[in-house]
Amino acid sequence: MSTNSTHKWAAGVATGIGSMPGGDAREAAKTVTGSLESFPYLPELPARGPGADMIGRTIGMLVEVWAHVEPSGWRISDRPGRDTRRARAWLGEDLDGLEEFTQGYQGPLKVSAVGPWTLAAALELRGGEAALSDAGACRDLAASLAEGLRGHLADVRRRVPGAEVVLQLDEPSLTAVLQGRVKTASGYRTHRAVDRAVVEGALRDLVAAAEGGPVVVHSCAPQVPFGLLRRAGVAGISFDFSLLTEREDEAIGEAVEGGTALFAGVVPGVDGPLSDPAGSVMGVRTLWRRLGLAPGILAESVVVTPSCGLAGASPAYARTALAHCVRAARSLADNPE
């Protein structure tokens, strides 16, 4: 198993997921770096339109694979066009903003891309069916993504030389892929479930593409496959804490004991009242006691995050939510029991 899976995080830290409201890359970078001084991330700004969404941004990273926007979504193209160029331009703008506000920064810095299976479920082949329908297309897409991410991570490391770059793979469709619940283009059928060994192998290859840097997989869907992700060698698993059930207890316990960090999404991603910081992580403490895990490893094993991206929040709430995550993480460190 990859050594990435035993990465140790600083105790009592918080970070975000990816998306932020608005369309000003510089303002988003300023907010994220100012709110999350110990674990900032590269924001996504999907409000700008296609190419700034998580699928479009990732398509802009691919090597020798291009796509354009159709009414049904992103579809593979024969050559790079306006939509691919726009995605790359916006990513460059986002990186410029991040670089400006991370001068002299040292510590973990998270960047994200859509994982190979959610990408295969979302990206259409030329005929309109998802790439997920073609095993060869899935392999080609994963290989293109791995190559593109090597270049992207190298660029981030060059721009922020003091950073330990953490790669987050967004996989909200992963469970649906494993369970055969991704609908075909007609909507009347579903694609066949992908073998778990194939899914795990592709994810392991993406972990290897990070070349020793930590990799986190994020899913805000129910039934996150904790065991599969742990075996794939990821350093952390990011999830919506409110969707956990006791059925996941054993897999979560094994992951923690194996050194995998939990990125616990405990702060709502849309505007609403927030409890006190300690109350936001009360469920995390309850889970720890239920699993019989040592309180002393709680703060270093859990990174506090919003439940999902903040694109649907107001700018004021987004700032409040990130600050709340920081205070909640500190409360875990100060009082793990």
Tab-separated table of C-alpha atoms in Angstrom:
chain	number	residue	atom	x	y	z
A	1	MET	CA	0.000	0.000	0.000
A	2	SER	CA	1.157	3.542	-0.734
A	3	THR	CA	2.921	5.401	2.020
A	4	ASN	CA	0.443	8.188	1.261
A	5	SER	CA	-2.084	6.268	3.322
A	6	THR	CA	-0.145	6.851	6.534
A	7	HIS	CA	0.399	10.585	6.153
A	8	LYS	CA	0.211	12.455	9.460
A	9	TRP	CA	-1.640	15.748	9.653
A	10	ALA	CA	-1.073	18.525	12.145
A	11	ALA	CA	-3.510	18.318	15.043
A	12	GLY	CA	-6.589	20.509	15.071
A	13	VAL	CA	-6.633	21.802	11.481
A	14	ALA	CA	-9.481	22.667	9.145
A	15	THR	CA	-9.798	23.171	5.393
A	16	GLY	CA	-12.461	23.632	2.741
A	17	ILE	CA	-13.763	21.388	-0.015
A	18	GLY	CA	-13.338	23.347	-3.238
A	19	SER	CA	-16.042	25.632	-4.554
A	20	MET	CA	-16.693	29.175	-3.388
A	21	PRO	CA	-19.402	31.703	-4.323
A	22	GLY	CA	-18.845	34.520	-6.798
A	23	GLY	CA	-16.549	34.919	-9.761
A	24	ASP	CA	-13.559	36.919	-8.519
A	25	ALA	CA	-10.561	34.570	-8.301
A	26	ARG	CA	-8.438	37.039	-6.379
A	27	GLU	CA	-11.137	37.699	-3.767
A	28	ALA	CA	-11.781	33.968	-3.342
A	29	ALA	CA	-8.084	33.256	-2.828
A	30	LYS	CA	-7.855	36.097	-0.313
A	31	THR	CA	-10.825	34.700	1.643
A	32	VAL	CA	-9.554	31.127	1.667
A	33	THR	CA	-5.973	31.936	2.621
A	34	GLY	CA	-7.086	34.437	5.242
A	35	SER	CA	-9.604	32.079	6.834
A	36	LEU	CA	-7.558	28.865	6.624
A	37	GLU	CA	-4.054	29.927	7.567
A	38	SER	CA	-2.925	26.364	8.349
A	39	PHE	CA	-4.534	24.479	5.429
A	40	PRO	CA	-5.668	26.691	2.512
A	41	TYR	CA	-6.895	25.351	-0.812
A	42	LEU	CA	-7.298	26.427	-4.432
A	43	PRO	CA	-10.901	27.684	-4.795
A	44	GLU	CA	-13.251	26.739	-7.639
A	45	LEU	CA	-15.707	29.387	-8.856
A	46	PRO	CA	-18.430	27.574	-10.840
A	47	ALA	CA	-20.651	30.691	-10.972
A	48	ARG	CA	-18.452	31.890	-13.854
A	49	GLY	CA	-19.993	29.200	-16.061
A	50	PRO	CA	-18.896	26.081	-17.986
A	51	GLY	CA	-15.171	25.582	-17.646
A	52	ALA	CA	-15.125	26.895	-14.098
A	53	ASP	CA	-17.247	23.993	-12.830
A	54	MET	CA	-15.408	21.009	-11.375
A	55	ILE	CA	-15.861	18.868	-14.498
A	56	GLY	CA	-14.768	21.668	-16.820
A	57	ARG	CA	-11.750	22.582	-14.709
A	58	THR	CA	-10.571	18.975	-14.735
A	59	ILE	CA	-11.112	18.655	-18.481
A	60	GLY	CA	-8.791	21.627	-18.850
A	61	MET	CA	-6.080	19.596	-17.087
A	62	LEU	CA	-6.320	16.537	-19.352
A	63	VAL	CA	-3.519	15.663	-21.766
A	64	GLU	CA	-4.466	14.884	-25.389
A	65	VAL	CA	-8.160	14.704	-24.472
A	66	TRP	CA	-10.435	17.669	-25.172
A	67	ALA	CA	-14.114	18.369	-24.711
A	68	HIS	CA	-16.797	20.925	-25.472
A	69	VAL	CA	-20.113	21.833	-23.904
A	70	GLU	CA	-23.350	20.346	-25.254
A	71	PRO	CA	-26.845	20.948	-23.790
A	72	SER	CA	-26.474	17.571	-22.058
A	73	GLY	CA	-23.035	18.343	-20.595
A	74	TRP	CA	-19.372	17.964	-21.534
A	75	ARG	CA	-18.598	15.857	-24.627
A	76	ILE	CA	-15.259	14.664	-26.023
A	77	SER	CA	-13.947	16.643	-29.006
A	78	ASP	CA	-11.425	15.916	-31.736
A	79	ARG	CA	-9.383	19.015	-30.948
A	80	PRO	CA	-9.154	21.736	-28.289
A	81	GLY	CA	-11.812	24.396	-28.736
A	82	ARG	CA	-13.167	27.482	-27.028
A	83	ASP	CA	-14.554	25.626	-23.995
A	84	THR	CA	-11.289	23.826	-23.250
A	85	ARG	CA	-9.282	27.044	-23.703
A	86	ARG	CA	-11.649	28.894	-21.365
A	87	ALA	CA	-11.293	26.192	-18.702
A	88	ARG	CA	-7.511	26.441	-18.873
A	89	ALA	CA	-7.586	30.231	-18.762
A	90	TRP	CA	-9.775	30.267	-15.660
A	91	LEU	CA	-7.558	27.716	-13.930
A	92	GLY	CA	-4.565	29.939	-14.667
A	93	GLU	CA	-6.428	32.922	-13.222
A	94	ASP	CA	-7.257	30.928	-10.080
A	95	LEU	CA	-3.643	29.857	-9.682
A	96	ASP	CA	-2.444	33.437	-10.093
A	97	GLY	CA	-4.761	34.520	-7.278
A	98	LEU	CA	-3.619	31.707	-5.018
A	99	GLU	CA	0.043	32.408	-5.716
A	100	GLU	CA	-0.408	36.064	-4.798
A	101	PHE	CA	-1.788	35.263	-1.353
A	102	THR	CA	0.532	32.359	-0.494
A	103	GLN	CA	3.865	34.190	-0.773
A	104	GLY	CA	6.156	32.672	1.857
A	105	TYR	CA	3.565	30.089	2.895
A	106	GLN	CA	4.784	26.777	4.290
A	107	GLY	CA	2.439	23.908	5.056
A	108	PRO	CA	-0.294	21.839	3.434
A	109	LEU	CA	-2.057	23.347	0.420
A	110	LYS	CA	-4.942	21.480	-1.216
A	111	VAL	CA	-5.846	21.437	-4.898
A	112	SER	CA	-8.666	19.402	-6.381
A	113	ALA	CA	-9.683	17.620	-9.560
A	114	VAL	CA	-12.522	15.291	-10.436
A	115	GLY	CA	-11.550	11.666	-9.941
A	116	PRO	CA	-11.474	9.176	-12.833
A	117	TRP	CA	-14.814	7.527	-12.093
A	118	THR	CA	-16.922	10.636	-11.619
A	119	LEU	CA	-15.231	12.042	-14.724
A	120	ALA	CA	-16.090	8.881	-16.700
A	121	ALA	CA	-19.693	9.112	-15.499
A	122	ALA	CA	-19.999	12.778	-16.485
A	123	LEU	CA	-18.013	13.075	-19.716
A	124	GLU	CA	-19.823	11.990	-22.877
A	125	LEU	CA	-18.262	10.119	-25.759
A	126	ARG	CA	-18.834	11.466	-29.262
A	127	GLY	CA	-22.063	9.476	-29.581
A	128	GLY	CA	-23.523	10.996	-26.435
A	129	GLU	CA	-23.128	8.051	-24.042
A	130	ALA	CA	-20.994	8.410	-20.913
A	131	ALA	CA	-17.365	7.343	-21.130
A	132	LEU	CA	-18.273	4.952	-18.309
A	133	SER	CA	-19.937	2.731	-20.950
A	134	ASP	CA	-16.574	1.937	-22.571
A	135	ALA	CA	-13.838	0.239	-20.521
A	136	GLY	CA	-11.155	1.385	-22.967
A	137	ALA	CA	-12.342	4.972	-22.772
A	138	CYS	CA	-12.226	4.778	-18.980
A	139	ARG	CA	-8.619	3.599	-19.098
A	140	ASP	CA	-7.627	6.318	-21.563
A	141	LEU	CA	-9.365	8.973	-19.512
A	142	ALA	CA	-7.663	7.859	-16.285
A	143	ALA	CA	-4.255	7.857	-17.995
A	144	SER	CA	-4.841	11.339	-19.431
A	145	LEU	CA	-5.942	12.581	-16.022
A	146	ALA	CA	-2.876	11.108	-14.316
A	147	GLU	CA	-0.561	12.810	-16.805
A	148	GLY	CA	-2.407	16.117	-16.533
A	149	LEU	CA	-2.315	16.047	-12.753
A	150	ARG	CA	1.441	15.490	-12.724
A	151	GLY	CA	1.821	18.724	-14.653
A	152	HIS	CA	-0.728	20.589	-12.544
A	153	LEU	CA	0.873	19.542	-9.261
A	154	ALA	CA	4.315	20.502	-10.561
A	155	ASP	CA	2.978	23.943	-11.487
A	156	VAL	CA	1.482	24.451	-8.018
A	157	ARG	CA	4.725	23.356	-6.353
A	158	ARG	CA	6.642	25.808	-8.506
A	159	ARG	CA	4.284	28.669	-7.655
A	160	VAL	CA	4.198	27.911	-3.904
A	161	PRO	CA	7.552	26.250	-3.185
A	162	GLY	CA	6.989	26.023	0.567
A	163	ALA	CA	3.737	24.083	0.220
A	164	GLU	CA	3.112	20.415	0.789
A	165	VAL	CA	0.615	20.017	-2.054
A	166	VAL	CA	-2.340	17.787	-1.203
A	167	LEU	CA	-4.363	16.428	-4.133
A	168	GLN	CA	-8.102	16.010	-3.599
A	169	LEU	CA	-9.961	13.784	-6.048
A	170	ASP	CA	-13.666	14.614	-6.139
A	171	GLU	CA	-15.647	11.402	-6.556
A	172	PRO	CA	-19.339	12.101	-5.782
A	173	SER	CA	-20.397	9.467	-8.360
A	174	LEU	CA	-18.068	6.746	-7.055
A	175	THR	CA	-20.706	4.838	-5.083
A	176	ALA	CA	-23.162	5.003	-8.001
A	177	VAL	CA	-20.454	3.629	-10.313
A	178	LEU	CA	-19.791	0.728	-7.938
A	179	GLN	CA	-23.499	-0.038	-7.530
A	180	GLY	CA	-24.497	0.284	-11.179
A	181	ARG	CA	-26.723	3.323	-10.620
A	182	VAL	CA	-25.325	5.731	-13.236
A	183	LYS	CA	-28.067	6.303	-15.815
A	184	THR	CA	-27.528	5.932	-19.542
A	185	ALA	CA	-28.147	8.827	-21.926
A	186	SER	CA	-31.739	7.695	-22.465
A	187	GLY	CA	-32.415	7.716	-18.747
A	188	TYR	CA	-34.243	4.399	-18.988
A	189	ARG	CA	-31.362	2.118	-18.075
A	190	THR	CA	-28.222	2.232	-15.966
A	191	HIS	CA	-24.645	1.400	-16.798
A	192	ARG	CA	-23.305	-1.885	-15.502
A	193	ALA	CA	-21.497	-1.687	-12.165
A	194	VAL	CA	-17.720	-1.444	-12.539
A	195	ASP	CA	-15.726	-4.176	-10.829
A	196	ARG	CA	-14.368	-2.982	-7.492
A	197	ALA	CA	-10.845	-4.169	-8.329
A	198	VAL	CA	-10.873	-2.063	-11.512
A	199	VAL	CA	-12.116	0.980	-9.603
A	200	GLU	CA	-9.504	0.513	-6.901
A	201	GLY	CA	-6.715	0.031	-9.437
A	202	ALA	CA	-7.511	3.262	-11.276
A	203	LEU	CA	-7.569	5.204	-8.028
A	204	ARG	CA	-4.270	3.651	-6.975
A	205	ASP	CA	-2.735	4.833	-10.256
A	206	LEU	CA	-3.937	8.376	-9.519
A	207	VAL	CA	-2.383	8.177	-6.053
A	208	ALA	CA	0.880	7.208	-7.739
A	209	ALA	CA	0.565	10.196	-10.084
A	210	ALA	CA	0.863	12.489	-7.064
A	211	GLU	CA	4.456	11.204	-6.776
A	212	GLY	CA	4.519	10.858	-3.016
A	213	GLY	CA	2.249	13.778	-2.204
A	214	PRO	CA	-0.839	13.097	-0.071
A	215	VAL	CA	-4.074	12.259	-1.910
A	216	VAL	CA	-7.548	12.742	-0.434
A	217	VAL	CA	-10.746	11.436	-2.018
A	218	HIS	CA	-13.891	13.488	-1.456
A	219	SER	CA	-17.502	12.344	-1.800
A	220	CYS	CA	-20.555	14.095	-0.414
A	221	ALA	CA	-22.758	11.112	-1.394
A	222	PRO	CA	-24.009	8.420	0.990
A	223	GLN	CA	-22.233	5.071	1.410
A	224	VAL	CA	-18.671	6.217	0.838
A	225	PRO	CA	-16.537	3.072	0.186
A	226	PHE	CA	-14.057	3.650	3.014
A	227	GLY	CA	-12.457	0.214	2.737
A	228	LEU	CA	-11.837	0.451	-0.999
A	229	LEU	CA	-10.336	3.923	-0.679
A	230	ARG	CA	-8.076	2.837	2.155
A	231	ARG	CA	-6.812	-0.086	0.070
A	232	ALA	CA	-6.183	2.299	-2.842
A	233	GLY	CA	-3.660	4.071	-0.616
A	234	VAL	CA	-5.266	7.466	-0.100
A	235	ALA	CA	-4.048	9.650	2.755
A	236	GLY	CA	-7.491	10.921	3.656
A	237	ILE	CA	-11.196	10.451	2.964
A	238	SER	CA	-13.462	13.502	2.835
A	239	PHE	CA	-17.203	13.084	3.382
A	240	ASP	CA	-20.452	14.635	4.599
A	241	PHE	CA	-20.534	13.560	8.234
A	242	SER	CA	-24.342	13.826	8.419
A	243	LEU	CA	-24.702	10.967	5.906
A	244	LEU	CA	-22.768	8.416	7.963
A	245	THR	CA	-24.569	5.398	9.394
A	246	GLU	CA	-23.353	2.806	11.867
A	247	ARG	CA	-22.908	0.417	8.922
A	248	GLU	CA	-19.731	2.331	8.093
A	249	ASP	CA	-18.306	2.047	11.625
A	250	GLU	CA	-16.048	-0.945	11.052
A	251	ALA	CA	-14.583	0.423	7.806
A	252	ILE	CA	-14.001	3.841	9.380
A	253	GLY	CA	-12.299	2.306	12.398
A	254	GLU	CA	-9.999	0.245	10.184
A	255	ALA	CA	-9.159	3.314	8.112
A	256	VAL	CA	-8.230	5.397	11.148
A	257	GLU	CA	-6.180	2.595	12.679
A	258	GLY	CA	-4.374	2.249	9.346
A	259	GLY	CA	-3.397	5.914	9.388
A	260	THR	CA	-6.010	7.315	6.999
A	261	ALA	CA	-7.203	10.807	7.935
A	262	LEU	CA	-10.908	11.657	8.055
A	263	PHE	CA	-11.920	14.963	6.503
A	264	ALA	CA	-15.197	15.314	8.378
A	265	GLY	CA	-17.755	17.593	6.744
A	266	VAL	CA	-19.604	18.878	9.787
A	267	VAL	CA	-20.418	22.503	8.855
A	268	PRO	CA	-23.368	23.064	6.443
A	269	GLY	CA	-22.396	24.267	2.993
A	270	VAL	CA	-25.365	26.607	2.570
A	271	ASP	CA	-26.542	29.587	4.574
A	272	GLY	CA	-28.142	28.805	7.903
A	273	PRO	CA	-27.612	29.058	11.634
A	274	LEU	CA	-24.465	27.478	13.055
A	275	SER	CA	-24.122	25.858	16.454
A	276	ASP	CA	-21.192	26.631	18.697
A	277	PRO	CA	-17.919	25.159	17.346
A	278	ALA	CA	-17.778	22.419	19.977
A	279	GLY	CA	-21.339	21.426	19.103
A	280	SER	CA	-20.434	21.088	15.421
A	281	VAL	CA	-17.939	18.314	16.220
A	282	MET	CA	-19.958	16.617	18.951
A	283	GLY	CA	-20.859	13.836	16.508
A	284	VAL	CA	-17.184	13.253	15.761
A	285	ARG	CA	-16.459	12.745	19.460
A	286	THR	CA	-19.453	10.398	19.723
A	287	LEU	CA	-18.184	8.350	16.757
A	288	TRP	CA	-14.732	8.142	18.336
A	289	ARG	CA	-16.154	6.778	21.583
A	290	ARG	CA	-18.393	4.311	19.721
A	291	LEU	CA	-15.406	2.979	17.790
A	292	GLY	CA	-13.292	2.710	20.923
A	293	LEU	CA	-10.520	4.812	19.400
A	294	ALA	CA	-7.956	6.595	21.573
A	295	PRO	CA	-8.932	10.225	22.280
A	296	GLY	CA	-5.292	11.215	21.935
A	297	ILE	CA	-5.294	10.581	18.167
A	298	LEU	CA	-8.609	12.336	17.445
A	299	ALA	CA	-7.323	15.812	16.585
A	300	GLU	CA	-4.509	14.519	14.371
A	301	SER	CA	-6.774	12.018	12.603
A	302	VAL	CA	-9.638	14.408	11.782
A	303	VAL	CA	-9.570	17.501	9.569
A	304	VAL	CA	-12.731	19.600	9.906
A	305	THR	CA	-14.427	20.830	6.708
A	306	PRO	CA	-17.774	22.045	5.416
A	307	SER	CA	-20.114	19.234	4.385
A	308	CYS	CA	-19.535	20.035	0.706
A	309	GLY	CA	-18.527	22.962	-1.489
A	310	LEU	CA	-19.664	26.497	-0.707
A	311	ALA	CA	-20.725	27.598	-4.209
A	312	GLY	CA	-24.367	27.786	-3.115
A	313	ALA	CA	-23.632	29.954	-0.076
A	314	SER	CA	-23.510	33.717	0.209
A	315	PRO	CA	-20.008	35.228	0.358
A	316	ALA	CA	-20.594	36.286	3.974
A	317	TYR	CA	-21.701	32.798	5.002
A	318	ALA	CA	-18.782	31.187	3.159
A	319	ARG	CA	-16.332	33.266	5.195
A	320	THR	CA	-18.235	32.473	8.401
A	321	ALA	CA	-18.339	28.745	7.623
A	322	LEU	CA	-14.590	28.511	7.026
A	323	ALA	CA	-13.837	30.424	10.233
A	324	HIS	CA	-16.278	28.157	12.083
A	325	CYS	CA	-14.440	25.075	10.769
A	326	VAL	CA	-11.173	26.451	12.181
A	327	ARG	CA	-12.720	27.004	15.618
A	328	ALA	CA	-14.383	23.574	15.583
A	329	ALA	CA	-11.083	21.892	14.725
A	330	ARG	CA	-9.386	23.743	17.554
A	331	SER	CA	-12.051	22.526	19.974
A	332	LEU	CA	-11.244	18.924	18.995
A	333	ALA	CA	-7.599	19.522	19.785
A	334	ASP	CA	-8.340	21.264	23.070
A	335	ASN	CA	-10.972	18.784	24.253
A	336	PRO	CA	-10.892	15.456	22.380
A	337	GLU	CA	-13.098	13.622	24.919
